[in-house]
Tab-separated table of C-alpha atoms in Angstrom:
chain	number	residue	atom	x	y	z
Z	1091	MET	CA	7.476	-33.180	-28.452
Z	1092	ALA	CA	9.125	-29.764	-29.008
Z	1093	SER	CA	12.506	-29.577	-30.806
Z	1094	LEU	CA	15.647	-29.309	-28.823
Z	1095	ARG	CA	15.996	-25.730	-30.328
Z	1096	ASP	CA	12.658	-24.631	-28.996
Z	1097	ILE	CA	13.364	-26.169	-25.527
Z	1098	GLU	CA	16.610	-24.353	-25.563
Z	1099	LYS	CA	14.870	-21.116	-26.592
Z	1100	LYS	CA	12.506	-21.489	-23.629
Z	1101	ILE	CA	15.177	-22.154	-21.129
Z	1102	ASN	CA	17.014	-18.949	-22.287
Z	1103	SER	CA	13.771	-16.829	-22.037
Z	1104	ARG	CA	13.229	-18.037	-18.531
Z	1105	LYS	CA	16.949	-17.392	-17.642
Z	1106	LYS	CA	16.409	-13.729	-18.895
Z	1107	THR	CA	13.202	-13.472	-16.889
Z	1108	LYS	CA	15.068	-14.781	-13.686
Z	1109	GLN	CA	17.877	-12.107	-14.172
Z	1110	ILE	CA	15.048	-9.446	-14.194
Z	1111	THR	CA	13.268	-10.660	-11.212
Z	1112	LYS	CA	16.279	-11.304	-9.157
Z	1113	ALA	CA	17.492	-7.680	-9.796
Z	1114	MET	CA	14.060	-6.294	-8.887
Z	1115	HIS	CA	14.036	-8.340	-5.798
Z	1116	MET	CA	17.566	-6.805	-4.842
Z	1117	VAL	CA	16.224	-3.372	-5.592
Z	1118	SER	CA	13.114	-3.629	-3.567
Z	1119	ALA	CA	15.056	-5.040	-0.643
Z	1120	SER	CA	17.199	-2.055	-0.729
Z	1121	LYS	CA	14.199	0.257	-0.884
Z	1122	LEU	CA	12.420	-1.668	1.909
Z	1123	SER	CA	15.295	-1.141	4.307
Z	1124	LYS	CA	15.135	2.689	3.772
Z	1125	ALA	CA	11.139	2.709	3.912
Z	1126	GLU	CA	11.083	0.659	7.179
Z	1127	GLN	CA	13.549	2.988	8.719
Z	1128	ASN	CA	11.505	6.155	7.539
Z	1129	ALA	CA	8.200	4.448	8.966
Z	1130	LYS	CA	9.859	3.806	12.476
Z	1131	SER	CA	11.499	7.159	12.631
Z	1132	PHE	CA	8.063	8.897	12.260
Z	1133	VAL	CA	6.472	7.109	15.285
Z	1134	PRO	CA	8.126	9.208	18.133
Z	1135	TYR	CA	6.803	12.361	16.417
Z	1136	SER	CA	3.200	10.870	15.847
Z	1137	ASP	CA	3.080	9.745	19.389
Z	1138	LYS	CA	4.154	13.035	20.780
Z	1139	ILE	CA	1.802	15.089	19.026
Z	1140	GLN	CA	-1.109	12.582	19.935
Z	1141	GLU	CA	0.003	12.836	23.536
Z	1142	VAL	CA	-0.080	16.772	23.518
Z	1143	VAL	CA	-3.504	16.724	21.688
Z	1144	SER	CA	-4.874	14.152	24.199
Z	1145	SER	CA	-3.798	16.154	27.082
Z	1146	ILE	CA	-5.718	19.180	25.869
Z	1147	ALA	CA	-8.929	17.472	24.811
Z	1148	ALA	CA	-8.894	15.449	28.350
Z	1149	ASN	CA	-8.228	18.445	30.445
Z	1150	ASP	CA	-10.939	20.789	29.008
Z	1151	SER	CA	-14.245	19.273	28.345
Z	1152	ASN	CA	-15.629	22.681	27.097
Z	1153	ILE	CA	-13.681	22.761	23.932
Z	1154	GLN	CA	-15.399	22.715	20.722
Z	1155	HIS	CA	-13.840	21.823	17.523
Z	1156	PRO	CA	-15.485	20.286	14.536
Z	1157	MET	CA	-12.742	17.498	14.359
Z	1158	LEU	CA	-13.674	16.332	17.914
Z	1159	LYS	CA	-17.591	16.234	17.417
Z	1160	GLN	CA	-19.492	13.251	16.209
Z	1161	ARG	CA	-22.229	14.269	13.785
Z	1162	GLU	CA	-24.762	12.775	11.598
Z	1163	VAL	CA	-23.075	10.710	8.869
Z	1164	LYS	CA	-24.564	11.887	5.453
Z	1165	LYS	CA	-21.403	11.361	3.497
Z	1166	VAL	CA	-18.323	9.277	4.098
Z	1167	GLY	CA	-14.823	9.718	2.721
Z	1168	TYR	CA	-12.497	6.886	1.849
Z	1169	PHE	CA	-8.786	7.676	1.693
Z	1170	VAL	CA	-7.146	4.627	-0.028
Z	1171	ILE	CA	-3.473	4.217	-0.342
Z	1172	THR	CA	-2.240	2.049	-3.330
Z	1173	SER	CA	0.948	1.951	-5.533
Z	1174	ASP	CA	1.632	3.483	-9.154
Z	1175	ARG	CA	3.022	0.161	-10.196
Z	1176	GLY	CA	2.231	-3.614	-10.146
Z	1177	LEU	CA	4.342	-6.526	-9.757
Z	1178	ALA	CA	3.676	-6.418	-5.922
Z	1179	GLY	CA	1.706	-9.639	-5.494
Z	1180	ALA	CA	-1.641	-8.992	-3.708
Z	1181	TYR	CA	-0.636	-5.691	-2.280
Z	1182	ASN	CA	-3.167	-3.554	-4.410
Z	1183	SER	CA	-5.889	-6.016	-5.062
Z	1184	SER	CA	-6.244	-6.884	-1.169
Z	1185	ILE	CA	-6.922	-3.262	-0.316
Z	1186	LEU	CA	-9.018	-2.546	-3.453
Z	1187	ARG	CA	-11.067	-5.670	-2.791
Z	1188	THR	CA	-11.739	-4.531	0.834
Z	1189	VAL	CA	-12.760	-0.964	-0.086
Z	1190	TYR	CA	-15.053	-2.078	-2.883
Z	1191	ARG	CA	-16.825	-4.435	-0.456
Z	1192	ASP	CA	-17.186	-1.756	2.316
Z	1193	ILE	CA	-18.581	0.811	-0.091
Z	1194	THR	CA	-20.983	-1.476	-1.953
Z	1195	GLN	CA	-22.225	-3.055	1.378
Z	1196	ARG	CA	-22.679	0.413	3.133
Z	1197	HIS	CA	-23.855	2.723	0.321
Z	1198	LYS	CA	-26.569	2.507	-2.159
Z	1199	SER	CA	-25.923	6.023	-3.950
Z	1200	ALA	CA	-22.872	7.646	-5.043
Z	1201	ASP	CA	-23.974	10.696	-3.126
Z	1202	GLU	CA	-23.268	8.907	0.150
Z	1203	TYR	CA	-19.441	8.564	-0.200
Z	1204	THR	CA	-16.430	10.005	-2.008
Z	1205	ILE	CA	-12.981	8.682	-2.525
Z	1206	ILE	CA	-9.431	10.106	-1.959
Z	1207	VAL	CA	-6.882	7.801	-3.329
Z	1208	ILE	CA	-3.120	7.735	-3.609
Z	1209	GLY	CA	-1.557	5.637	-6.607
Z	1210	ARG	CA	-2.286	5.237	-10.186
Z	1211	ILE	CA	-3.644	1.575	-9.744
Z	1212	GLY	CA	-6.278	2.681	-7.027
Z	1213	ARG	CA	-7.181	5.679	-9.248
Z	1214	ASP	CA	-7.724	3.622	-12.324
Z	1215	PHE	CA	-9.554	0.931	-10.497
Z	1216	PHE	CA	-12.273	3.438	-9.071
Z	1217	VAL	CA	-12.487	5.502	-12.210
Z	1218	LYS	CA	-13.066	2.299	-14.455
Z	1219	ARG	CA	-15.878	1.424	-12.170
Z	1220	GLY	CA	-17.534	4.699	-12.085
Z	1221	PHE	CA	-16.867	5.514	-8.352
Z	1222	SER	CA	-16.753	8.956	-7.238
Z	1223	VAL	CA	-13.174	10.101	-6.908
Z	1224	ALA	CA	-12.829	13.505	-5.183
Z	1225	LYS	CA	-9.044	13.902	-5.003
Z	1226	GLU	CA	-6.000	11.878	-6.080
Z	1227	ILE	CA	-2.361	11.864	-6.242
Z	1228	ILE	CA	0.029	9.796	-8.329
Z	1229	GLY	CA	3.610	9.796	-8.893
Z	1230	ILE	CA	4.723	9.816	-5.283
Z	1231	GLY	CA	8.345	8.687	-4.850
Z	1232	ASP	CA	9.426	5.359	-3.218
Z	1233	GLN	CA	10.633	7.421	-0.063
Z	1234	PRO	CA	7.992	10.128	0.146
Z	1235	ASN	CA	8.355	13.199	2.406
Z	1236	PHE	CA	5.803	15.183	3.978
Z	1237	ALA	CA	5.934	17.820	1.180
Z	1238	ASP	CA	4.582	15.167	-1.321
Z	1239	VAL	CA	1.312	14.560	0.492
Z	1240	LYS	CA	0.914	17.863	2.512
Z	1241	GLU	CA	-1.454	19.476	0.122
Z	1242	LEU	CA	-3.677	16.444	-0.273
Z	1243	ALA	CA	-3.905	15.713	3.390
Z	1244	ASN	CA	-4.634	19.433	4.313
Z	1245	GLU	CA	-7.463	19.339	1.570
Z	1246	THR	CA	-8.809	16.150	2.915
Z	1247	VAL	CA	-8.968	17.368	6.473
Z	1248	GLN	CA	-10.432	20.628	5.369
Z	1249	MET	CA	-13.275	18.625	3.558
Z	1250	TYR	CA	-14.394	17.335	6.986
Z	1251	ILE	CA	-14.068	20.739	8.755
Z	1252	ASP	CA	-16.187	22.220	6.085
Z	1253	GLU	CA	-18.623	19.271	6.442
Z	1254	GLU	CA	-18.243	18.073	2.925
Z	1255	ILE	CA	-17.836	14.693	4.613
Z	1256	ASP	CA	-18.969	13.546	7.997
Z	1257	GLU	CA	-16.722	10.705	8.469
Z	1258	LEU	CA	-13.179	9.935	7.119
Z	1259	ASN	CA	-11.938	6.305	6.974
Z	1260	ILE	CA	-8.323	5.289	5.737
Z	1261	TYR	CA	-7.387	2.136	4.041
Z	1262	TYR	CA	-3.990	0.939	3.678
Z	1263	ASN	CA	-1.577	-2.119	3.919
Z	1264	HIS	CA	0.219	-2.268	7.561
Z	1265	TYR	CA	3.766	-3.447	7.501
Z	1266	VAL	CA	4.135	-6.250	9.887
Z	1267	SER	CA	7.360	-7.881	8.518
Z	1268	ALA	CA	9.090	-8.304	5.336
Z	1269	ILE	CA	6.874	-11.395	4.562
Z	1270	SER	CA	3.678	-10.170	6.185
Z	1271	GLN	CA	1.580	-6.998	5.493
Z	1272	GLU	CA	-2.133	-6.594	6.823
Z	1273	VAL	CA	-4.867	-4.669	5.069
Z	1274	THR	CA	-6.072	-2.094	7.677
Z	1275	SER	CA	-8.871	0.267	7.794
Z	1276	ARG	CA	-9.643	2.666	10.513
Z	1277	LYS	CA	-11.640	5.744	11.155
Z	1278	LEU	CA	-9.553	8.876	10.889
Z	1279	LEU	CA	-12.049	11.501	11.517
Z	1280	PRO	CA	-13.912	12.504	13.710
Z	1281	LEU	CA	-11.214	12.206	16.490
Z	1282	THR	CA	-13.767	11.109	18.963
Z	1283	ASP	CA	-11.223	8.808	20.988
Z	1284	ILE	CA	-8.386	11.227	20.989
Z	1285	SER	CA	-8.767	11.942	24.656
Z	1286	GLN	CA	-7.856	8.363	25.578
Z	1287	GLY	CA	-4.317	9.203	24.048
Z	1288	SER	CA	-1.289	7.203	24.596
Z	1289	GLY	CA	-1.657	6.991	28.371
Z	1290	SER	CA	1.026	9.689	28.996
Z	1291	LYS	CA	0.460	11.758	32.283
Z	1292	SER	CA	2.880	14.477	31.087
Z	1293	SER	CA	1.865	18.121	32.289
Z	1294	TYR	CA	1.853	20.973	29.828
Z	1295	GLU	CA	1.469	24.803	30.073
Z	1296	TYR	CA	-0.411	26.470	27.214
Z	1297	GLU	CA	-0.243	29.837	25.544
Z	1298	PRO	CA	-2.292	31.638	24.364
Z	1299	ASP	CA	-4.881	29.163	25.434
Z	1300	GLN	CA	-5.793	25.401	24.867
Z	1301	GLU	CA	-8.588	26.001	22.210
Z	1302	LYS	CA	-6.528	28.188	20.064
Z	1303	ILE	CA	-3.758	25.680	20.102
Z	1304	LEU	CA	-6.096	22.781	19.278
Z	1305	GLU	CA	-7.183	24.891	16.207
Z	1306	VAL	CA	-3.711	24.334	14.939
Z	1307	LEU	CA	-2.622	21.109	16.369
Z	1308	LEU	CA	-5.706	19.070	15.289
Z	1309	PRO	CA	-5.392	19.584	11.457
Z	1310	GLN	CA	-1.603	18.881	11.936
Z	1311	TYR	CA	-2.372	15.852	13.867
Z	1312	ALA	CA	-4.698	14.405	11.444
Z	1313	GLU	CA	-2.448	15.294	8.343
Z	1314	SER	CA	0.577	13.517	10.258
Z	1315	MET	CA	-1.542	10.483	10.691
Z	1316	ILE	CA	-2.179	10.458	6.870
Z	1317	TYR	CA	1.642	10.877	6.273
Z	1318	GLY	CA	2.482	8.225	8.882
Z	1319	THR	CA	0.059	5.787	7.177
Z	1320	LEU	CA	1.695	6.481	3.841
Z	1321	LEU	CA	5.054	5.675	5.189
Z	1322	ASP	CA	3.559	2.397	6.551
Z	1323	GLY	CA	1.935	1.688	3.339
Z	1324	LYS	CA	5.355	2.315	1.336
Z	1325	ALA	CA	7.211	-0.190	3.517
Z	1326	SER	CA	4.511	-2.691	2.919
Z	1327	GLU	CA	4.597	-2.003	-0.845
Z	1328	HIS	CA	8.410	-2.550	-0.973
Z	1329	ALA	CA	8.089	-5.659	0.924
Z	1330	ALA	CA	5.191	-7.137	-1.033
Z	1331	ARG	CA	7.210	-6.368	-4.235
Z	1332	MET	CA	10.255	-8.120	-2.807
Z	1333	THR	CA	8.382	-11.193	-1.975
Z	1334	ALA	CA	6.679	-11.323	-5.311
Z	1335	MET	CA	9.998	-10.921	-7.074
Z	1336	GLN	CA	11.574	-13.764	-4.924
Z	1337	ASN	CA	8.554	-15.961	-5.690
Z	1338	ALA	CA	8.923	-15.241	-9.364
Z	1339	THR	CA	12.637	-16.013	-9.148
Z	1340	ASP	CA	11.998	-19.346	-7.487
Z	1341	ASN	CA	9.275	-20.099	-10.054
Z	1342	ALA	CA	11.737	-19.314	-12.993
Z	1343	ASN	CA	14.249	-21.564	-11.348
Z	1344	GLN	CA	11.776	-24.280	-11.239
Z	1345	LEU	CA	10.767	-24.015	-14.734
Z	1346	ILE	CA	14.522	-23.889	-15.892
Z	1347	ASP	CA	15.125	-27.180	-14.002
Z	1348	GLU	CA	12.148	-28.829	-15.565
Z	1349	LEU	CA	12.899	-27.647	-19.224
Z	1350	SER	CA	16.441	-28.671	-18.626
Z	1351	LEU	CA	15.330	-32.215	-17.670
Z	1352	THR	CA	12.996	-32.254	-20.672
Z	1353	TYR	CA	15.898	-30.952	-22.994
Z	1354	ASN	CA	18.409	-33.716	-21.563
Z	1355	ARG	CA	15.832	-36.370	-22.161
Z	1356	ALA	CA	15.102	-35.192	-25.704
Z	1357	ARG	CA	18.840	-35.016	-26.437
Z	1358	GLN	CA	19.403	-38.469	-24.989
Z	1359	ALA	CA	16.442	-39.807	-26.999
Z	1360	ALA	CA	17.916	-38.107	-30.207
Z	1361	ILE	CA	21.336	-39.476	-29.563
Z	1362	THR	CA	19.931	-43.010	-28.968
Z	1363	GLN	CA	17.863	-42.587	-32.123
Z	1364	GLU	CA	20.872	-41.790	-34.245
Z	1365	ILE	CA	23.030	-44.685	-32.681
Z	1366	THR	CA	19.980	-46.968	-33.585
Z	1367	GLU	CA	19.962	-45.784	-37.148
Z	1368	ILE	CA	23.803	-46.102	-37.613
Z	1369	VAL	CA	23.814	-49.630	-36.067
Z	1370	GLY	CA	20.850	-50.418	-38.389
Z	1371	GLY	CA	22.591	-49.093	-41.384
Z	1372	ALA	CA	25.607	-51.024	-40.719
Z	1373	ALA	CA	23.739	-54.224	-40.243
Z	1374	ALA	CA	22.096	-53.546	-43.538
Z	1375	LEU	CA	25.345	-53.570	-45.245
Z	1376	GLU	CA	26.610	-56.828	-43.975
């Protein structure tokens, strides 16, 4: 059995760990509140630009734009959103496992796909396995703004317009609640179902003409979808880290309780042994 001093050291170590995880839980909870607000605040803008774009696409069937046309898929782009740091439970591993499965099942050659990744953990995962990473961005803050991702979003959309890729899929953790996040994948480009829109019947007048407006709005719409997804993913990241730190704190408490019980038993046994030795010594002297 370990000595009392060894057990006491373990208890003190677990208490220090508990202080760290509890502090990280509180920080993540604070960040989650702001991230959740950011994600919700972006929804009205996203819905409105989708409504306008849908209205134009639905009202003029003669409009030709590469982002609206389905073409033969020769190369697929995978846009993956992960975090720069760990300690977030299964937040990163669940996304990366899903992307890895889809790529290996769908493609037999690296020429058939390319990856655009946000987050150090995702970047390192794909690079280590020899996957083709076309673009990456790391170091995005906990509360990102559009400027942080604008260049990457613009370059990604341009890859589709220039026919470097023929399909773009995005993978991220969708924020459901503070204790629930869902790995989500959806096709971002082409926008073949954009005419379905949000069901709004609003009427618009366009100048100079609908086709020229779409040339500007469609890339902006795709870029806004990427940014909105990033906000959603950030909220999920903070929620996942908050939950992970709460679980770690609970585990630390359980270990401290178990070690304290072991310590008390060992201490009681030591005291009992000392009393026995004293009594035995006294009896020997009689």
